[in-house]
mmCIF file of C-alpha atoms in Angstrom:
data_model
loop_
_atom_site.group_PDB
_atom_site.id
_atom_site.type_symbol
_atom_site.label_atom_id
_atom_site.label_comp_id
_atom_site.label_asym_id
_atom_site.label_seq_id
_atom_site.Cartn_x
_atom_site.Cartn_y
_atom_site.Cartn_z
ATOM 1 C CA UNK A 39 -0.078 3.798 -13.062
ATOM 2 C CA UNK A 40 2.684 2.098 -15.053
ATOM 3 C CA UNK A 41 3.827 0.002 -12.121
ATOM 4 C CA UNK A 42 7.454 -0.648 -11.257
ATOM 5 C CA UNK A 43 9.548 -0.505 -14.406
ATOM 6 C CA UNK A 44 12.763 -2.458 -14.733
ATOM 7 C CA UNK A 45 15.279 -2.546 -17.541
ATOM 8 C CA UNK A 46 16.621 -4.443 -19.288
ATOM 9 C CA UNK A 47 14.235 -7.425 -19.244
ATOM 10 C CA UNK A 48 17.056 -9.769 -20.231
ATOM 11 C CA UNK A 49 20.805 -9.382 -20.041
ATOM 12 C CA UNK A 50 23.448 -11.802 -21.236
ATOM 13 C CA UNK A 51 27.000 -10.825 -20.484
ATOM 14 C CA UNK A 52 30.429 -12.326 -20.253
ATOM 15 C CA UNK A 53 32.146 -13.009 -16.980
ATOM 16 C CA UNK A 54 34.119 -10.008 -15.822
ATOM 17 C CA UNK A 55 31.888 -7.431 -17.469
ATOM 18 C CA UNK A 56 30.022 -4.726 -15.615
ATOM 19 C CA UNK A 57 26.247 -5.062 -15.451
ATOM 20 C CA UNK A 58 23.831 -2.278 -14.525
ATOM 21 C CA UNK A 59 20.186 -2.971 -13.747
ATOM 22 C CA UNK A 60 17.690 -0.130 -13.596
ATOM 23 C CA UNK A 61 14.461 0.470 -11.756
ATOM 24 C CA UNK A 62 11.778 3.145 -11.734
ATOM 25 C CA UNK A 63 9.496 2.763 -8.707
ATOM 26 C CA UNK A 64 5.834 3.694 -8.535
ATOM 27 C CA UNK A 65 5.391 7.399 -7.984
ATOM 28 C CA UNK A 66 4.653 8.191 -4.349
ATOM 29 C CA UNK A 67 6.196 5.039 -2.958
ATOM 30 C CA UNK A 68 8.858 5.781 -0.370
ATOM 31 C CA UNK A 69 10.530 2.376 -0.145
ATOM 32 C CA UNK A 70 12.465 0.528 -2.822
ATOM 33 C CA UNK A 71 13.826 -3.005 -2.638
ATOM 34 C CA UNK A 72 16.162 -5.102 -4.739
ATOM 35 C CA UNK A 73 15.676 -8.880 -4.601
ATOM 36 C CA UNK A 74 17.411 -11.750 -6.350
ATOM 37 C CA UNK A 75 15.650 -15.016 -7.142
ATOM 38 C CA UNK A 76 17.217 -18.382 -7.917
ATOM 39 C CA UNK A 77 15.809 -21.873 -7.816
ATOM 40 C CA UNK A 78 18.153 -22.876 -5.032
ATOM 41 C CA UNK A 79 17.767 -19.896 -2.712
ATOM 42 C CA UNK A 80 14.384 -18.435 -3.604
ATOM 43 C CA UNK A 81 13.862 -14.689 -3.211
ATOM 44 C CA UNK A 82 16.665 -12.979 -1.332
ATOM 45 C CA UNK A 83 16.618 -9.363 -0.245
ATOM 46 C CA UNK A 84 19.761 -7.587 -1.401
ATOM 47 C CA UNK A 85 19.181 -4.018 -0.261
ATOM 48 C CA UNK A 86 16.405 -1.616 0.458
ATOM 49 C CA UNK A 87 16.010 2.154 0.483
ATOM 50 C CA UNK A 88 13.601 4.310 2.405
ATOM 51 C CA UNK A 89 13.164 7.890 1.204
ATOM 52 C CA UNK A 90 16.154 7.323 -1.108
ATOM 53 C CA UNK A 91 18.447 6.376 1.790
ATOM 54 C CA UNK A 92 19.937 2.860 1.977
ATOM 55 C CA UNK A 93 18.597 1.283 5.168
ATOM 56 C CA UNK A 94 19.884 -2.260 5.047
ATOM 57 C CA UNK A 95 22.422 -3.645 2.584
ATOM 58 C CA UNK A 96 23.331 -6.724 4.582
ATOM 59 C CA UNK A 97 21.974 -8.926 1.820
ATOM 60 C CA UNK A 98 24.393 -7.640 -0.795
ATOM 61 C CA UNK A 99 26.576 -10.677 -1.521
ATOM 62 C CA UNK A 100 29.929 -8.935 -1.716
ATOM 63 C CA UNK A 101 31.737 -5.810 -2.772
ATOM 64 C CA UNK A 102 31.109 -6.545 -6.410
ATOM 65 C CA UNK A 103 27.506 -5.453 -5.860
ATOM 66 C CA UNK A 104 26.501 -1.835 -5.362
ATOM 67 C CA UNK A 105 23.180 -0.006 -5.445
ATOM 68 C CA UNK A 106 22.237 3.636 -5.669
ATOM 69 C CA UNK A 107 19.076 5.679 -5.488
ATOM 70 C CA UNK A 108 19.939 9.220 -6.575
ATOM 71 C CA UNK A 109 16.296 10.358 -6.468
ATOM 72 C CA UNK A 110 12.816 9.107 -5.689
ATOM 73 C CA UNK A 111 12.182 7.909 -9.229
ATOM 74 C CA UNK A 112 15.283 5.916 -10.081
ATOM 75 C CA UNK A 113 17.578 3.237 -8.707
ATOM 76 C CA UNK A 114 20.413 1.127 -10.092
ATOM 77 C CA UNK A 115 22.002 -2.145 -9.079
ATOM 78 C CA UNK A 116 25.497 -2.652 -10.422
ATOM 79 C CA UNK A 117 27.598 -5.785 -10.503
ATOM 80 C CA UNK A 118 31.265 -5.384 -11.311
ATOM 81 C CA UNK A 119 32.879 -7.667 -12.258
ATOM 82 C CA UNK A 120 30.071 -10.124 -12.970
ATOM 83 C CA UNK A 121 30.480 -13.856 -12.382
ATOM 84 C CA UNK A 122 28.486 -16.867 -13.602
ATOM 85 C CA UNK A 123 27.089 -17.419 -10.081
ATOM 86 C CA UNK A 124 25.392 -14.016 -10.332
ATOM 87 C CA UNK A 125 23.007 -15.456 -12.917
ATOM 88 C CA UNK A 126 19.499 -15.019 -11.521
ATOM 89 C CA UNK A 127 16.359 -12.965 -11.874
ATOM 90 C CA UNK A 128 16.727 -9.592 -10.200
ATOM 91 C CA UNK A 129 13.537 -7.933 -9.032
ATOM 92 C CA UNK A 130 12.965 -4.380 -7.961
ATOM 93 C CA UNK A 131 9.932 -3.628 -5.790
ATOM 94 C CA UNK A 132 8.488 -0.465 -4.322
ATOM 95 C CA UNK A 133 6.030 0.228 -1.561
ATOM 96 C CA UNK A 134 4.683 2.737 0.885
ATOM 97 C CA UNK A 135 4.899 2.374 4.632
ATOM 98 C CA UNK A 136 4.166 -1.083 5.948
ATOM 99 C CA UNK A 137 1.897 -2.465 3.292
ATOM 100 C CA UNK A 138 2.860 -5.246 0.878
ATOM 101 C CA UNK A 139 4.662 -3.927 -2.125
ATOM 102 C CA UNK A 140 4.669 -4.133 -5.907
ATOM 103 C CA UNK A 141 7.304 -5.894 -7.951
ATOM 104 C CA UNK A 142 8.644 -5.036 -11.353
ATOM 105 C CA UNK A 143 8.811 -7.666 -14.080
ATOM 106 C CA UNK A 144 12.416 -8.451 -13.253
ATOM 107 C CA UNK A 145 15.696 -8.616 -15.139
ATOM 108 C CA UNK A 146 16.842 -12.086 -16.123
ATOM 109 C CA UNK A 147 20.636 -11.993 -15.936
ATOM 110 C CA UNK A 148 22.842 -14.646 -17.487
ATOM 111 C CA UNK A 149 26.583 -14.421 -17.023
ATOM 112 C CA UNK A 150 28.543 -16.758 -19.273
ATOM 113 C CA UNK B 287 16.931 -21.798 10.635
ATOM 114 C CA UNK B 288 15.423 -19.954 7.685
ATOM 115 C CA UNK B 289 13.139 -17.086 8.689
ATOM 116 C CA UNK B 290 10.156 -18.299 6.679
ATOM 117 C CA UNK B 291 9.623 -21.963 5.915
ATOM 118 C CA UNK B 292 7.107 -23.549 3.608
ATOM 119 C CA UNK B 293 6.437 -26.995 2.248
ATOM 120 C CA UNK B 294 7.644 -26.713 -1.361
ATOM 121 C CA UNK B 295 5.073 -29.176 -2.677
ATOM 122 C CA UNK B 296 4.110 -29.649 -5.412
ATOM 123 C CA UNK B 297 0.464 -29.954 -4.518
ATOM 124 C CA UNK B 298 -1.470 -31.564 -7.359
ATOM 125 C CA UNK B 299 -5.227 -31.235 -6.876
ATOM 126 C CA UNK B 300 -8.283 -31.642 -9.105
ATOM 127 C CA UNK B 301 -10.491 -28.717 -10.013
ATOM 128 C CA UNK B 302 -12.982 -27.972 -7.277
ATOM 129 C CA UNK B 303 -10.812 -29.311 -4.488
ATOM 130 C CA UNK B 304 -9.926 -27.468 -1.312
ATOM 131 C CA UNK B 305 -6.222 -27.096 -0.619
ATOM 132 C CA UNK B 306 -4.341 -25.635 2.340
ATOM 133 C CA UNK B 307 -0.807 -24.307 2.567
ATOM 134 C CA UNK B 308 1.103 -23.765 5.770
ATOM 135 C CA UNK B 309 4.040 -21.625 6.696
ATOM 136 C CA UNK B 310 6.093 -21.038 9.841
ATOM 137 C CA UNK B 311 8.206 -18.021 10.695
ATOM 138 C CA UNK B 312 11.020 -17.581 13.196
ATOM 139 C CA UNK B 313 10.827 -13.907 14.172
ATOM 140 C CA UNK B 314 8.303 -13.570 16.980
ATOM 141 C CA UNK B 315 8.429 -9.780 16.645
ATOM 142 C CA UNK B 316 7.065 -9.844 13.084
ATOM 143 C CA UNK B 317 3.999 -7.676 12.601
ATOM 144 C CA UNK B 318 3.088 -7.930 8.927
ATOM 145 C CA UNK B 319 2.145 -11.066 7.063
ATOM 146 C CA UNK B 320 1.171 -11.666 3.472
ATOM 147 C CA UNK B 321 0.592 -14.270 0.828
ATOM 148 C CA UNK B 322 1.987 -13.569 -2.624
ATOM 149 C CA UNK B 323 1.361 -15.511 -5.789
ATOM 150 C CA UNK B 324 3.989 -16.056 -8.480
ATOM 151 C CA UNK B 325 3.243 -17.455 -11.912
ATOM 152 C CA UNK B 326 5.963 -19.158 -13.901
ATOM 153 C CA UNK B 327 8.583 -16.664 -15.099
ATOM 154 C CA UNK B 328 6.597 -13.742 -13.712
ATOM 155 C CA UNK B 329 7.004 -11.420 -10.776
ATOM 156 C CA UNK B 330 5.414 -12.111 -7.381
ATOM 157 C CA UNK B 331 2.062 -10.396 -6.876
ATOM 158 C CA UNK B 332 0.292 -9.639 -3.627
ATOM 159 C CA UNK B 333 -2.557 -12.070 -3.077
ATOM 160 C CA UNK B 334 -3.697 -10.969 0.353
ATOM 161 C CA UNK B 335 -2.599 -9.647 3.695
ATOM 162 C CA UNK B 336 -2.976 -11.843 6.761
ATOM 163 C CA UNK B 337 -4.593 -10.374 9.855
ATOM 164 C CA UNK B 338 -4.642 -11.709 13.397
ATOM 165 C CA UNK B 339 -8.369 -12.253 13.266
ATOM 166 C CA UNK B 340 -8.139 -14.171 10.014
ATOM 167 C CA UNK B 341 -9.463 -12.833 6.749
ATOM 168 C CA UNK B 342 -11.237 -14.023 3.667
ATOM 169 C CA UNK B 343 -11.210 -12.855 0.069
ATOM 170 C CA UNK B 344 -13.599 -14.838 -2.064
ATOM 171 C CA UNK B 345 -12.332 -18.404 -2.235
ATOM 172 C CA UNK B 346 -9.202 -17.575 -0.266
ATOM 173 C CA UNK B 347 -8.909 -17.598 3.532
ATOM 174 C CA UNK B 348 -5.793 -16.655 5.464
ATOM 175 C CA UNK B 349 -5.158 -17.415 9.119
ATOM 176 C CA UNK B 350 -2.447 -16.321 11.533
ATOM 177 C CA UNK B 351 -1.476 -18.071 14.760
ATOM 178 C CA UNK B 352 0.989 -15.830 16.568
ATOM 179 C CA UNK B 353 1.518 -18.225 19.460
ATOM 180 C CA UNK B 354 2.685 -20.964 17.114
ATOM 181 C CA UNK B 355 4.210 -18.532 14.585
ATOM 182 C CA UNK B 356 2.192 -20.164 11.876
ATOM 183 C CA UNK B 357 0.335 -18.831 8.834
ATOM 184 C CA UNK B 358 -2.050 -20.681 6.575
ATOM 185 C CA UNK B 359 -3.798 -20.152 3.260
ATOM 186 C CA UNK B 360 -6.919 -22.082 2.293
ATOM 187 C CA UNK B 361 -8.162 -22.160 -1.279
ATOM 188 C CA UNK B 362 -11.673 -23.477 -1.817
ATOM 189 C CA UNK B 363 -13.164 -24.660 -5.108
ATOM 190 C CA UNK B 364 -9.782 -24.646 -6.877
ATOM 191 C CA UNK B 365 -9.658 -23.352 -10.446
ATOM 192 C CA UNK B 366 -7.157 -24.190 -13.151
ATOM 193 C CA UNK B 367 -6.052 -20.574 -12.989
ATOM 194 C CA UNK B 368 -4.994 -21.020 -9.353
ATOM 195 C CA UNK B 369 -1.987 -23.021 -10.548
ATOM 196 C CA UNK B 370 1.038 -21.031 -9.391
ATOM 197 C CA UNK B 371 3.597 -20.810 -6.612
ATOM 198 C CA UNK B 372 2.321 -19.324 -3.353
ATOM 199 C CA UNK B 373 4.826 -17.395 -1.279
ATOM 200 C CA UNK B 374 4.479 -16.842 2.447
ATOM 201 C CA UNK B 375 5.855 -13.440 3.435
ATOM 202 C CA UNK B 376 6.768 -11.949 6.808
ATOM 203 C CA UNK B 377 8.323 -8.611 7.637
ATOM 204 C CA UNK B 378 11.939 -8.664 8.716
ATOM 205 C CA UNK B 379 13.669 -7.563 11.890
ATOM 206 C CA UNK B 380 14.071 -4.092 10.463
ATOM 207 C CA UNK B 381 10.357 -3.835 9.844
ATOM 208 C CA UNK B 382 10.281 -2.432 6.340
ATOM 209 C CA UNK B 383 11.643 -5.279 4.287
ATOM 210 C CA UNK B 384 9.836 -8.529 3.711
ATOM 211 C CA UNK B 385 11.235 -12.031 3.966
ATOM 212 C CA UNK B 386 9.854 -14.524 1.507
ATOM 213 C CA UNK B 387 9.496 -18.246 1.881
ATOM 214 C CA UNK B 388 10.666 -20.331 -1.057
ATOM 215 C CA UNK B 389 7.076 -20.965 -2.055
ATOM 216 C CA UNK B 390 4.643 -23.832 -2.396
ATOM 217 C CA UNK B 391 3.835 -25.006 -5.887
ATOM 218 C CA UNK B 392 0.192 -25.724 -6.736
ATOM 219 C CA UNK B 393 -1.034 -27.478 -9.860
ATOM 220 C CA UNK B 394 -4.771 -27.707 -10.381
ATOM 221 C CA UNK B 395 -5.715 -30.341 -12.933
ATOM 222 C CA UNK B 396 -8.924 -30.798 -14.949
#
């Protein structure tokens, strides 16, 4: 079991550029979550999918953020255009049913 | 009011000490409770689930008080390797997603 795989591990981009973060969940898990972590706000849920369907995107900060899950083995989180305040660590996590879930190693995003 | 609140610490304790962390949650309908551990610059990892009857895993004991909406984690005989941030986690209104506290920092010193 390779765990939840995220890419890239680090991303530095200029303000205004598009950023795409990728996630491969653990095979067999039916829920996928995107979180953002900052020192000030801690871990914030952005969006989650169940059986590839977005269930709750109320945590997505604004229209600049979008997430997709075209199949059970892949999800993307896109920010366009990126802003310096988007700098954070973005985690993807997957799980099954109501048990605690597994996080990927995260993508550390810096927008300059 | 934030859904999950924790004392941020830091808690500095000597090796061998017993330390307790507390957490309160606002959603009385919550059904699932967990403690996660996060090492510096790493992802959070599940430490243990928290059951109504209380549960123990080695040196770690978790308790849940539904009436007071309060969760605790007790670590006995602290090791240097226990140094980390401990996150209290409660399921959200929608049931599937989890809400995380901001974490309590623990530093165990020689």
